[in-house]
Tab-separated table of N, CA and C in Angstrom:
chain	number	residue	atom	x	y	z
A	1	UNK	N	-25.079	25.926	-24.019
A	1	UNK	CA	-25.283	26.151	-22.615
A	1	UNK	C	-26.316	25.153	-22.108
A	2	UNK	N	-25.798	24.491	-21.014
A	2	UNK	CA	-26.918	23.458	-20.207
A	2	UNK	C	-28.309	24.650	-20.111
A	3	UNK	N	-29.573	23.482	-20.040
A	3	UNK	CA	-30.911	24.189	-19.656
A	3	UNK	C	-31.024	24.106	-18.333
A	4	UNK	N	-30.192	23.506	-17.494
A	4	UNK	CA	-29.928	23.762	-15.934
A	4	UNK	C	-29.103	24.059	-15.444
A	5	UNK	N	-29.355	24.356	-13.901
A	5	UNK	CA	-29.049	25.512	-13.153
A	5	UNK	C	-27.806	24.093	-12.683
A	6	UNK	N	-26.182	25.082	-13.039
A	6	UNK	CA	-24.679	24.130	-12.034
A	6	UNK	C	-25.212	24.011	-10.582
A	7	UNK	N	-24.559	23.032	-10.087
A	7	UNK	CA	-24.928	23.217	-8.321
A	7	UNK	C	-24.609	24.298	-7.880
A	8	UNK	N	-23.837	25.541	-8.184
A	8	UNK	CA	-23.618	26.631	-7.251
A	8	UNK	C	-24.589	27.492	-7.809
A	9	UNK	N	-25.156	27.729	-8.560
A	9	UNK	CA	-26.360	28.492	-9.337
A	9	UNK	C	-27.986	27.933	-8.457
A	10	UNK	N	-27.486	26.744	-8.679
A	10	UNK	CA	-28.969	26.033	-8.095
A	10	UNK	C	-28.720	26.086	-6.496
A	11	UNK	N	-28.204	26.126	-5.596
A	11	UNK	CA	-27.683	27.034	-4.241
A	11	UNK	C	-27.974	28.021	-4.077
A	12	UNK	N	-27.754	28.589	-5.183
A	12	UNK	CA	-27.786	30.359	-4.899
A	12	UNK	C	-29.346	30.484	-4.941
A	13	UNK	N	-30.061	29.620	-6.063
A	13	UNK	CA	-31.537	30.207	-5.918
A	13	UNK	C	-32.087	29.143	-4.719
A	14	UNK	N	-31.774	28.236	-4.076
A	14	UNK	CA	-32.543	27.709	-2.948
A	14	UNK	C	-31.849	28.883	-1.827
A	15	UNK	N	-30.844	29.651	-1.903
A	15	UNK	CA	-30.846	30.709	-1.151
A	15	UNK	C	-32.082	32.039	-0.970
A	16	UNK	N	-31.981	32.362	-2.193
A	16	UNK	CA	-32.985	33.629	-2.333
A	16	UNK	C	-34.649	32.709	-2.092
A	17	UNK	N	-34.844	31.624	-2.377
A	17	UNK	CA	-36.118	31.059	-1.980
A	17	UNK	C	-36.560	31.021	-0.738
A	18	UNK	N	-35.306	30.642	0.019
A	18	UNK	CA	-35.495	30.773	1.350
A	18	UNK	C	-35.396	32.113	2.200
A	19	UNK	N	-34.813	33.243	1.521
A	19	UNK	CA	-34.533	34.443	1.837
A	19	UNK	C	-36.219	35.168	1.661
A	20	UNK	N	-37.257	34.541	0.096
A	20	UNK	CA	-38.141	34.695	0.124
A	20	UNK	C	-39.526	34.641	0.953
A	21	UNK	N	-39.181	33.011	1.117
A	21	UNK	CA	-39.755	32.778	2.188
A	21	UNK	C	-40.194	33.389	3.869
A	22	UNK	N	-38.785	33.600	4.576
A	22	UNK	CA	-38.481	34.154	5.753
A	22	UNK	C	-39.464	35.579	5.722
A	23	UNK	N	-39.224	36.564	4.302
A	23	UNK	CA	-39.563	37.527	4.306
A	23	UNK	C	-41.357	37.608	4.195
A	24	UNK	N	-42.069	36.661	3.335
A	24	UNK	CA	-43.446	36.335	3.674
A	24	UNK	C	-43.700	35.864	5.080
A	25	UNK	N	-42.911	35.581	5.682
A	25	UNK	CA	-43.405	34.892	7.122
A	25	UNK	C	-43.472	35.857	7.798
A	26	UNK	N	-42.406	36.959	7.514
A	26	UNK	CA	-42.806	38.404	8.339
A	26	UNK	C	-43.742	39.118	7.622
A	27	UNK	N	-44.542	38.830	6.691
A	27	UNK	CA	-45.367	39.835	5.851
A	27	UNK	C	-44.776	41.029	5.590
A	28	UNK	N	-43.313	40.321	4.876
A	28	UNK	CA	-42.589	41.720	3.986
A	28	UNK	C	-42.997	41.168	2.660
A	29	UNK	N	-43.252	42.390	2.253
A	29	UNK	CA	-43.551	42.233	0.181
A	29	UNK	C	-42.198	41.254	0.252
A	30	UNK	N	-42.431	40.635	-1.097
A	30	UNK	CA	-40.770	39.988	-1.203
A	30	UNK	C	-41.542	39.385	-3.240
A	31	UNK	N	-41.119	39.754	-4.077
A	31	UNK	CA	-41.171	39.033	-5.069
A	31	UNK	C	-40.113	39.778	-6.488
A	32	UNK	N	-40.343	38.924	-7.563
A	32	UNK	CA	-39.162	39.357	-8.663
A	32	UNK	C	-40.139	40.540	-9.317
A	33	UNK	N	-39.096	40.951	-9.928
A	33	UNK	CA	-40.069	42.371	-11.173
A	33	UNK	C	-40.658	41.417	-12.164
A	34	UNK	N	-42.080	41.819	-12.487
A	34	UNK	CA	-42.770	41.173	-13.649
A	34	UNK	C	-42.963	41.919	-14.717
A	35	UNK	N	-43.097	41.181	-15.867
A	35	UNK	CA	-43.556	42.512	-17.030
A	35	UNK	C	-45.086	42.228	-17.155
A	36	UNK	N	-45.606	43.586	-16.703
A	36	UNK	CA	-46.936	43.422	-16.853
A	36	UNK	C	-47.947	44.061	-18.387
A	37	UNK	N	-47.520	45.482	-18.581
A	37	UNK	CA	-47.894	45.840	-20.071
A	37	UNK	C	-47.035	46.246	-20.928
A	38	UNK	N	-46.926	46.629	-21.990
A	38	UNK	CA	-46.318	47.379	-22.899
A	38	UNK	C	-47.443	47.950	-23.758
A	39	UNK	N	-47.115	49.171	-24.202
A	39	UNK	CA	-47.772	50.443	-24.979
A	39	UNK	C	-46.957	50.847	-26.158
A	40	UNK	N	-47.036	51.385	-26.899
A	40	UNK	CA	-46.337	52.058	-27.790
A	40	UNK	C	-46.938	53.036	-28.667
A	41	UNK	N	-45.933	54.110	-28.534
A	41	UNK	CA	-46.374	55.862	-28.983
A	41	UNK	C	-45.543	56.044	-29.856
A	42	UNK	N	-45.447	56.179	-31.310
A	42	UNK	CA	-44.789	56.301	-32.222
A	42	UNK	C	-44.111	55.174	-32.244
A	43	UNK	N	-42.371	55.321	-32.032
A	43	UNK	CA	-41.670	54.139	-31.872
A	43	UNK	C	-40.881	54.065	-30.794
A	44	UNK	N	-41.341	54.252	-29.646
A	44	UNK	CA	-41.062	53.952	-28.075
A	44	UNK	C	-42.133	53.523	-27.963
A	45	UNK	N	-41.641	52.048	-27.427
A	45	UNK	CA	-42.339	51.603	-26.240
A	45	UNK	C	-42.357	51.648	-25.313
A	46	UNK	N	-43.196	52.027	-23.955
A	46	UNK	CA	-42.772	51.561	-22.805
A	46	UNK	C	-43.497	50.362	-22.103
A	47	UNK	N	-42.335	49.813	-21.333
A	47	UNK	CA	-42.853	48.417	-20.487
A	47	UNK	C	-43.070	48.625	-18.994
A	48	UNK	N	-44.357	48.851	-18.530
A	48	UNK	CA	-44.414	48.430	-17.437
A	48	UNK	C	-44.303	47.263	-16.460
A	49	UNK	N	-43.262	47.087	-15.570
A	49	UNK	CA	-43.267	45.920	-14.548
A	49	UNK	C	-43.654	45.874	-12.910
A	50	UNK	N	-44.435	45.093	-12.656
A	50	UNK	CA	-44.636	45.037	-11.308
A	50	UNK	C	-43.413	44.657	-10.340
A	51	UNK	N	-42.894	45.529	-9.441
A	51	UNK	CA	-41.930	45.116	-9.157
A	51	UNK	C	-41.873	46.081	-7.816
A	52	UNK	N	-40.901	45.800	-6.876
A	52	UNK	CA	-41.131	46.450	-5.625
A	52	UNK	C	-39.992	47.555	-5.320
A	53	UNK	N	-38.718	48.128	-6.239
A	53	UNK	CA	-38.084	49.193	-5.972
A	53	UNK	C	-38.149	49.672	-7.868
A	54	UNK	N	-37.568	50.395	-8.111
A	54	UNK	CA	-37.001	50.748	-9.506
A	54	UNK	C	-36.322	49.857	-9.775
A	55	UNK	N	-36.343	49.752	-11.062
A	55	UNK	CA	-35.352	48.582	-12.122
A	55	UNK	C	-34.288	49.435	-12.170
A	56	UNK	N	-33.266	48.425	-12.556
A	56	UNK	CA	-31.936	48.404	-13.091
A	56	UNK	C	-31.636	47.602	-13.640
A	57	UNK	N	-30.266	48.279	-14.566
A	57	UNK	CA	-30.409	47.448	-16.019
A	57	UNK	C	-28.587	47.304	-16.010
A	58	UNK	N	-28.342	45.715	-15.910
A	58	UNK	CA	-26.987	45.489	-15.581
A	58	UNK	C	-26.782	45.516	-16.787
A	59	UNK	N	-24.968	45.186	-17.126
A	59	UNK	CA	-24.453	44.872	-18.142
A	59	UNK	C	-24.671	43.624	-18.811
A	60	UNK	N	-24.645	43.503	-20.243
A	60	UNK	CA	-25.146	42.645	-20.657
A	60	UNK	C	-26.173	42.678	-21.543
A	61	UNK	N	-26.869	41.457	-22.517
A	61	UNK	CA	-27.912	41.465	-23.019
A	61	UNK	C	-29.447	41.890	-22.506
A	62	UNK	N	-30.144	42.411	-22.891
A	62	UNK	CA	-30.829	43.366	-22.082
A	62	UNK	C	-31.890	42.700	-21.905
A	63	UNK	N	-32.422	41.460	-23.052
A	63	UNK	CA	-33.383	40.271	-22.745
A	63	UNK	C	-34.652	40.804	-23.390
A	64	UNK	N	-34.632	41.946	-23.801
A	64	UNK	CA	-36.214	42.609	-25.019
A	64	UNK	C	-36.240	41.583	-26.011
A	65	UNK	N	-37.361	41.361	-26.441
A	65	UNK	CA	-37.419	41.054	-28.099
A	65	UNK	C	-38.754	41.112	-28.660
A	66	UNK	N	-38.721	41.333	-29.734
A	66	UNK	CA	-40.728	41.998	-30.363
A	66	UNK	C	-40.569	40.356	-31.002
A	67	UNK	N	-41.438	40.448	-31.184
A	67	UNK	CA	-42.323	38.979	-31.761
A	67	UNK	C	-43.586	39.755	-32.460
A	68	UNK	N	-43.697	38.862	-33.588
A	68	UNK	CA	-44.752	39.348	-34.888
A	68	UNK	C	-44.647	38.269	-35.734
A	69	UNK	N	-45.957	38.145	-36.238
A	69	UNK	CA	-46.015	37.218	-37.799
A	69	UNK	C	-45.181	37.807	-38.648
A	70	UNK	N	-45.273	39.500	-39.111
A	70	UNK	CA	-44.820	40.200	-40.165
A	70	UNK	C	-43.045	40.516	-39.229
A	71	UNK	N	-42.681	41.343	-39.972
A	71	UNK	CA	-41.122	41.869	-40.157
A	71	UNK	C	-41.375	42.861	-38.684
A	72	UNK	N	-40.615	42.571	-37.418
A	72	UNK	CA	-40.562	43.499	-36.342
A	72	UNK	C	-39.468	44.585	-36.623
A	73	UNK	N	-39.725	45.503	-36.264
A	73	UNK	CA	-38.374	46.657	-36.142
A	73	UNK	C	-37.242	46.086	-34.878
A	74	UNK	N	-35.834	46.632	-35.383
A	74	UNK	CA	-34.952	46.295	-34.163
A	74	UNK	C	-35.133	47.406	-33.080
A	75	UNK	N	-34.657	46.716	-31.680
A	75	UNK	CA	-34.710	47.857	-30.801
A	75	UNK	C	-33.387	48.072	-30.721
A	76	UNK	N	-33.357	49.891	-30.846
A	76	UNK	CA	-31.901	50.100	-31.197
A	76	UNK	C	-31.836	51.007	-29.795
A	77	UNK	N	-32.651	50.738	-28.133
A	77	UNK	CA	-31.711	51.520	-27.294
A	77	UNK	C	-32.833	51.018	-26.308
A	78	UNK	N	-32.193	50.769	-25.047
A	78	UNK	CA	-33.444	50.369	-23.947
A	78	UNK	C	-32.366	51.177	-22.513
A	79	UNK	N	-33.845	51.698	-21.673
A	79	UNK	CA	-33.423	51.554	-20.400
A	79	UNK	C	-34.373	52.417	-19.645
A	80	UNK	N	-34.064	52.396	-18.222
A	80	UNK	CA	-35.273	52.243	-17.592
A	80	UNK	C	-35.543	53.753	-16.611
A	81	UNK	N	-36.785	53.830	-16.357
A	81	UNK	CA	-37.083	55.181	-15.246
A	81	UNK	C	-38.146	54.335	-14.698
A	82	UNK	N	-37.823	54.244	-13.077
A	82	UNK	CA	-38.859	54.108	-12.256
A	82	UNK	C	-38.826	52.176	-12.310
A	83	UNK	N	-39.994	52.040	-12.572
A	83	UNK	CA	-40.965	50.694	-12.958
A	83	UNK	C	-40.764	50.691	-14.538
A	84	UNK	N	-40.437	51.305	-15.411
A	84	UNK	CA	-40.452	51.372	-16.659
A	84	UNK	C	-39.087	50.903	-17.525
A	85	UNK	N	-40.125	49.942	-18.611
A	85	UNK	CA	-38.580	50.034	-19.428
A	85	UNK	C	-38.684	50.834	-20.814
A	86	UNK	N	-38.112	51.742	-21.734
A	86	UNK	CA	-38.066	52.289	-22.613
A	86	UNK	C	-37.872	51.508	-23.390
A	87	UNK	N	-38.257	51.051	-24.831
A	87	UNK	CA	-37.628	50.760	-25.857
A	87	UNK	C	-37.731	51.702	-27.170
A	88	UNK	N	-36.503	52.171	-27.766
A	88	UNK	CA	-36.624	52.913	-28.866
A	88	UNK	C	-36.795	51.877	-29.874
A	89	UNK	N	-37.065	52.109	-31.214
A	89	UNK	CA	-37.513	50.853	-32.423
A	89	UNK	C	-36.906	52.112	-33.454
A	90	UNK	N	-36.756	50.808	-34.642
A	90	UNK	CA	-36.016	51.320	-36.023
A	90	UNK	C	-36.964	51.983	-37.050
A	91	UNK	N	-38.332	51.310	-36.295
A	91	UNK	CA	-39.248	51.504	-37.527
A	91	UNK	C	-40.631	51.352	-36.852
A	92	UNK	N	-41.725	51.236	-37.781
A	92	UNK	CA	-43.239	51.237	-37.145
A	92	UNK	C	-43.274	50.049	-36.476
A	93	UNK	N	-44.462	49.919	-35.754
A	93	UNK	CA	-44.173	48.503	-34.874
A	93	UNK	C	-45.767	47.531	-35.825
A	94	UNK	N	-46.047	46.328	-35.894
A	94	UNK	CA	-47.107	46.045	-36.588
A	94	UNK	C	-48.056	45.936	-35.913
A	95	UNK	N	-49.411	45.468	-35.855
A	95	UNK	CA	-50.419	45.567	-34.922
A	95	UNK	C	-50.300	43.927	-34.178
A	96	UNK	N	-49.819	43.449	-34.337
A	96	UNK	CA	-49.983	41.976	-34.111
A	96	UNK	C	-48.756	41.783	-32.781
A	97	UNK	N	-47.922	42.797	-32.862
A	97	UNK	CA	-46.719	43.046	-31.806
A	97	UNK	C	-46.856	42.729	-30.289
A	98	UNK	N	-45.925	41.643	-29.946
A	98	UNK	CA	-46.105	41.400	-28.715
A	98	UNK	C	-44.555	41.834	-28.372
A	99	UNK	N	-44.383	42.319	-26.950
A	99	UNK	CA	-43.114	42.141	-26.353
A	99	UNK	C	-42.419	41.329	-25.457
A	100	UNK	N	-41.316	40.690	-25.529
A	100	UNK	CA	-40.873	39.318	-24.386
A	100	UNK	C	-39.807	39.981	-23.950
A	101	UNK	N	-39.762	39.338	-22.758
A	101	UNK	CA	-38.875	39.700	-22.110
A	101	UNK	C	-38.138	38.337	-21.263
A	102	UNK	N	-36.730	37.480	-21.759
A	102	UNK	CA	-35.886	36.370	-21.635
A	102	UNK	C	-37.074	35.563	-21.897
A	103	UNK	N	-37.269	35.363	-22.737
A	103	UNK	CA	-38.573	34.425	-23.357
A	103	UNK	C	-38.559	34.134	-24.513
A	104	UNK	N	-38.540	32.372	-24.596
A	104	UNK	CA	-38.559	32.164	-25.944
A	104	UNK	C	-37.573	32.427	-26.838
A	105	UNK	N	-36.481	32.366	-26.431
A	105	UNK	CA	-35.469	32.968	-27.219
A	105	UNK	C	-34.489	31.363	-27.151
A	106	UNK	N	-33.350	31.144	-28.671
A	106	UNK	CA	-33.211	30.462	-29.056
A	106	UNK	C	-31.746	31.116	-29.243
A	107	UNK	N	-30.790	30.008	-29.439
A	107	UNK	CA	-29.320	30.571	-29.606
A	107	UNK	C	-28.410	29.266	-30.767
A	108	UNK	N	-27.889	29.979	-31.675
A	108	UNK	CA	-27.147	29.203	-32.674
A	108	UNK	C	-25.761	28.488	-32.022
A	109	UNK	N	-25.118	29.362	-31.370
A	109	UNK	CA	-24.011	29.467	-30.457
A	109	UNK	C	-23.620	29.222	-29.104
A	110	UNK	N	-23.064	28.467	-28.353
A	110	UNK	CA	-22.490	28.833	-27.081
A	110	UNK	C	-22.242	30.236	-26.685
A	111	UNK	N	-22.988	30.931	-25.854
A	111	UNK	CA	-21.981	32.563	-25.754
A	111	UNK	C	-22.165	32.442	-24.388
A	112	UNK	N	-22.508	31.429	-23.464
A	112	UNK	CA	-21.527	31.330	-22.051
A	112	UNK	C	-23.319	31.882	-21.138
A	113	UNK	N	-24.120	32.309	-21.651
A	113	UNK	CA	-25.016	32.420	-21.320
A	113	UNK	C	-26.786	31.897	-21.436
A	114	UNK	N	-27.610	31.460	-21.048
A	114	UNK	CA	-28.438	31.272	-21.355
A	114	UNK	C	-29.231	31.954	-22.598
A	115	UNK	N	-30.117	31.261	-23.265
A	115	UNK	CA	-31.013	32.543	-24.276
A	115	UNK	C	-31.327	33.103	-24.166
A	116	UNK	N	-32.622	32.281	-22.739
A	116	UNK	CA	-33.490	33.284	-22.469
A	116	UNK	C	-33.644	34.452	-20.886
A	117	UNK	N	-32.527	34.891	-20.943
A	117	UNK	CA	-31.729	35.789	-19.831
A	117	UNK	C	-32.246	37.407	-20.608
A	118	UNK	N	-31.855	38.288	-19.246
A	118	UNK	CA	-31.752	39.525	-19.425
A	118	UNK	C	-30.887	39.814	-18.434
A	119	UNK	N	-30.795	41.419	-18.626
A	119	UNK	CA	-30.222	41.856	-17.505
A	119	UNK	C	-31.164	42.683	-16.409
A	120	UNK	N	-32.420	42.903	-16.504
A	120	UNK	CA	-32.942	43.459	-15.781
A	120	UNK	C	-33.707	42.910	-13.824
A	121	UNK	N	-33.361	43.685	-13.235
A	121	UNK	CA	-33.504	43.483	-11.908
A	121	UNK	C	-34.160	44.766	-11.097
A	122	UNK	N	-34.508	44.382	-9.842
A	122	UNK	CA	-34.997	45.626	-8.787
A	122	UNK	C	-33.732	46.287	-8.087
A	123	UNK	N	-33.885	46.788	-7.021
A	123	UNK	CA	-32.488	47.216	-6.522
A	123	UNK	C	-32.290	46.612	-5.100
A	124	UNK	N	-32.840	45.420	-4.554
A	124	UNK	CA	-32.519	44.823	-3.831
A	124	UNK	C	-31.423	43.903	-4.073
A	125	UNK	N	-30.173	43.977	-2.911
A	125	UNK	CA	-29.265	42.857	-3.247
A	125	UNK	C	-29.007	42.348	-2.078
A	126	UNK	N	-28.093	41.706	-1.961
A	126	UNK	CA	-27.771	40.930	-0.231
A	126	UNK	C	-26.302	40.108	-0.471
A	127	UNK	N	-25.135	40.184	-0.009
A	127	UNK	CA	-24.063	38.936	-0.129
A	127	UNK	C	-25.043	37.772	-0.095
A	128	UNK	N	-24.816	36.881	-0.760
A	128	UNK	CA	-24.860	35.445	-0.139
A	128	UNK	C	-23.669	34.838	1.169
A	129	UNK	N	-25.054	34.107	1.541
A	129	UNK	CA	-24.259	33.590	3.018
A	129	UNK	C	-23.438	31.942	2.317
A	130	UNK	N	-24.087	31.380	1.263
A	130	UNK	CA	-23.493	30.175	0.729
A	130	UNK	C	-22.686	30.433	-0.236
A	131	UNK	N	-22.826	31.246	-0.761
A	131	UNK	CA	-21.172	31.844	-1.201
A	131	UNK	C	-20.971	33.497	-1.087
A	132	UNK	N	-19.732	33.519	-0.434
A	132	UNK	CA	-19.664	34.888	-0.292
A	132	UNK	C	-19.435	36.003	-1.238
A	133	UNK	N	-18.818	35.173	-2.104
A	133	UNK	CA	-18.377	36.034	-3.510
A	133	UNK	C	-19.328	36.919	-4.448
A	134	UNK	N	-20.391	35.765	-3.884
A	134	UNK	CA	-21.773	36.163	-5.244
A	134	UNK	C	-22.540	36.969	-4.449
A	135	UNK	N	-23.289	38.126	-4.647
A	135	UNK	CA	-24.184	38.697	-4.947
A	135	UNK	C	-25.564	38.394	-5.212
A	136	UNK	N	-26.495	38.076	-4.116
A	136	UNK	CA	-27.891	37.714	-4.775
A	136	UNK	C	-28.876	39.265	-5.047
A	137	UNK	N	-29.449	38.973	-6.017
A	137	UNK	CA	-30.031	39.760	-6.509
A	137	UNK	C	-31.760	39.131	-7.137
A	138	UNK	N	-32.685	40.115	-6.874
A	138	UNK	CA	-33.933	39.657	-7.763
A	138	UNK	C	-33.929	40.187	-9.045
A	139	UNK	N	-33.686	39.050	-10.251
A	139	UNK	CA	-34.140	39.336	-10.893
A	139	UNK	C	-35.198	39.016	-11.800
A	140	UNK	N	-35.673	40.004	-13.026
A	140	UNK	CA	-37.176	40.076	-13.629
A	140	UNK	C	-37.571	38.718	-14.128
A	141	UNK	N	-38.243	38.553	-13.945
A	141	UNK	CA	-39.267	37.077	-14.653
A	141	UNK	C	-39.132	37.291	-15.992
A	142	UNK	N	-38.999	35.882	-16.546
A	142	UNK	CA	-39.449	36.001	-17.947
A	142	UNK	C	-41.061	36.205	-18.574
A	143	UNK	N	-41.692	36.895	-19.099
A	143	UNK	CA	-42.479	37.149	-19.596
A	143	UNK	C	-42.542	37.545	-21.251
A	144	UNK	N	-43.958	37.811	-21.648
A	144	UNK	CA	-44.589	38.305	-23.096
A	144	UNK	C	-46.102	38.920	-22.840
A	145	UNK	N	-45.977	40.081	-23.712
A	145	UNK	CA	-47.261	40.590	-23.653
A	145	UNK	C	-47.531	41.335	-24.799
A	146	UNK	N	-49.033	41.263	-25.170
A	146	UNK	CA	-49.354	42.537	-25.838
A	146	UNK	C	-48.812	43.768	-25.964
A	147	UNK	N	-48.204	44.521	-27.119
A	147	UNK	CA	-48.167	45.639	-27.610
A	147	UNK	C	-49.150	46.624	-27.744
A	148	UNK	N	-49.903	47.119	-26.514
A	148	UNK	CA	-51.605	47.798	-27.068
A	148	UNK	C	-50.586	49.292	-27.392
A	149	UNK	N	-51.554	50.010	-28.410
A	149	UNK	CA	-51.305	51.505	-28.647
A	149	UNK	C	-51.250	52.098	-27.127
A	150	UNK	N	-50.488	53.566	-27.520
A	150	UNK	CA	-50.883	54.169	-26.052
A	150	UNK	C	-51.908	55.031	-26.016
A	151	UNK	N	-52.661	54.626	-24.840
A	151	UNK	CA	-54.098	55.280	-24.290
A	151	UNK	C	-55.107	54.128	-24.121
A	152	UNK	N	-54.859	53.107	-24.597
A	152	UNK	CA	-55.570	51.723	-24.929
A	152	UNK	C	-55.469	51.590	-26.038
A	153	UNK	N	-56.980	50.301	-26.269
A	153	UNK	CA	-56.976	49.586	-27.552
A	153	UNK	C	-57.391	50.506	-28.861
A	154	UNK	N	-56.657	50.630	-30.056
A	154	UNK	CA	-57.488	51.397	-31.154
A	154	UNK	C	-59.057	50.697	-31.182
């Protein structure tokens, strides 16, 4: 997969930039969901994101991944309430555990998609006016963060 955006991709986001824009000029909030912490209580994590309606979680690769020096557990189920993303895990998580989200991620294969993609978004959408077909949508930033225990730091 190219590391850039086709001309109708790269359209679509000088669309929503400018859709961004307009909306700061009226001093409407206007930005993507961010991942701001992650916690973890046994073996759920949850991810908090800054973001301006509830997430939703399209079809598709879901864009999680733990990062560790040592052996990470798989996440075997994600999805979201509110601002939150759930992740269930296979196993203990290590202390060194960070969580990414479409970050840093690497692909052996063509599979028609970028690596470092997810599916997660807010629930704002809009037709596009430069193409009608597509659907603009905000979606989440790529990010990584600390794994702190939950309640804070041990």
């Amino acid at each position: 997969m190219p590391t850039t955006l086709d001309p109708q991709a790269a359209m679509l986001v000088d669309e929503l930039e400018a859709l961004a824009i307009a909306a700061l000029q009226d001093n409407t909030p206007w930005y993507c969901p961010s991942l701001r912490t992650a916690h973890v209580n046994g073996r759920t994590i949850t991810a908090t994101f800054s973001t301006l309606s509830d997430l939703l979680l399209d079809d598709g690769p879901h864009g999680c991944a733990l990062l560790s020096e040592s052996a990470a557990p798989s996440i075997t189920n994600v999805s979201v309430q509110g601002h939150d993303v759930i992740l269930k895990l296979d196993g203990d998580l290590p202390a060194d555990a960070r969580l990414s989200y479409a970050w840093g991620a690497t692909q052996k294969q063509n599979t028609g998609r970028f690596a470092n993609a997810g599916s997660l978004r807010d629930q704002w959408s809009r037709p596009s006016v430069m193409a009608p077909a597509q659907t603009l949508h905000r979606n989440a930033l790529a990010g990584c963060v600390a794994v702190l225990p939950a309640g804070g730091p041990a």
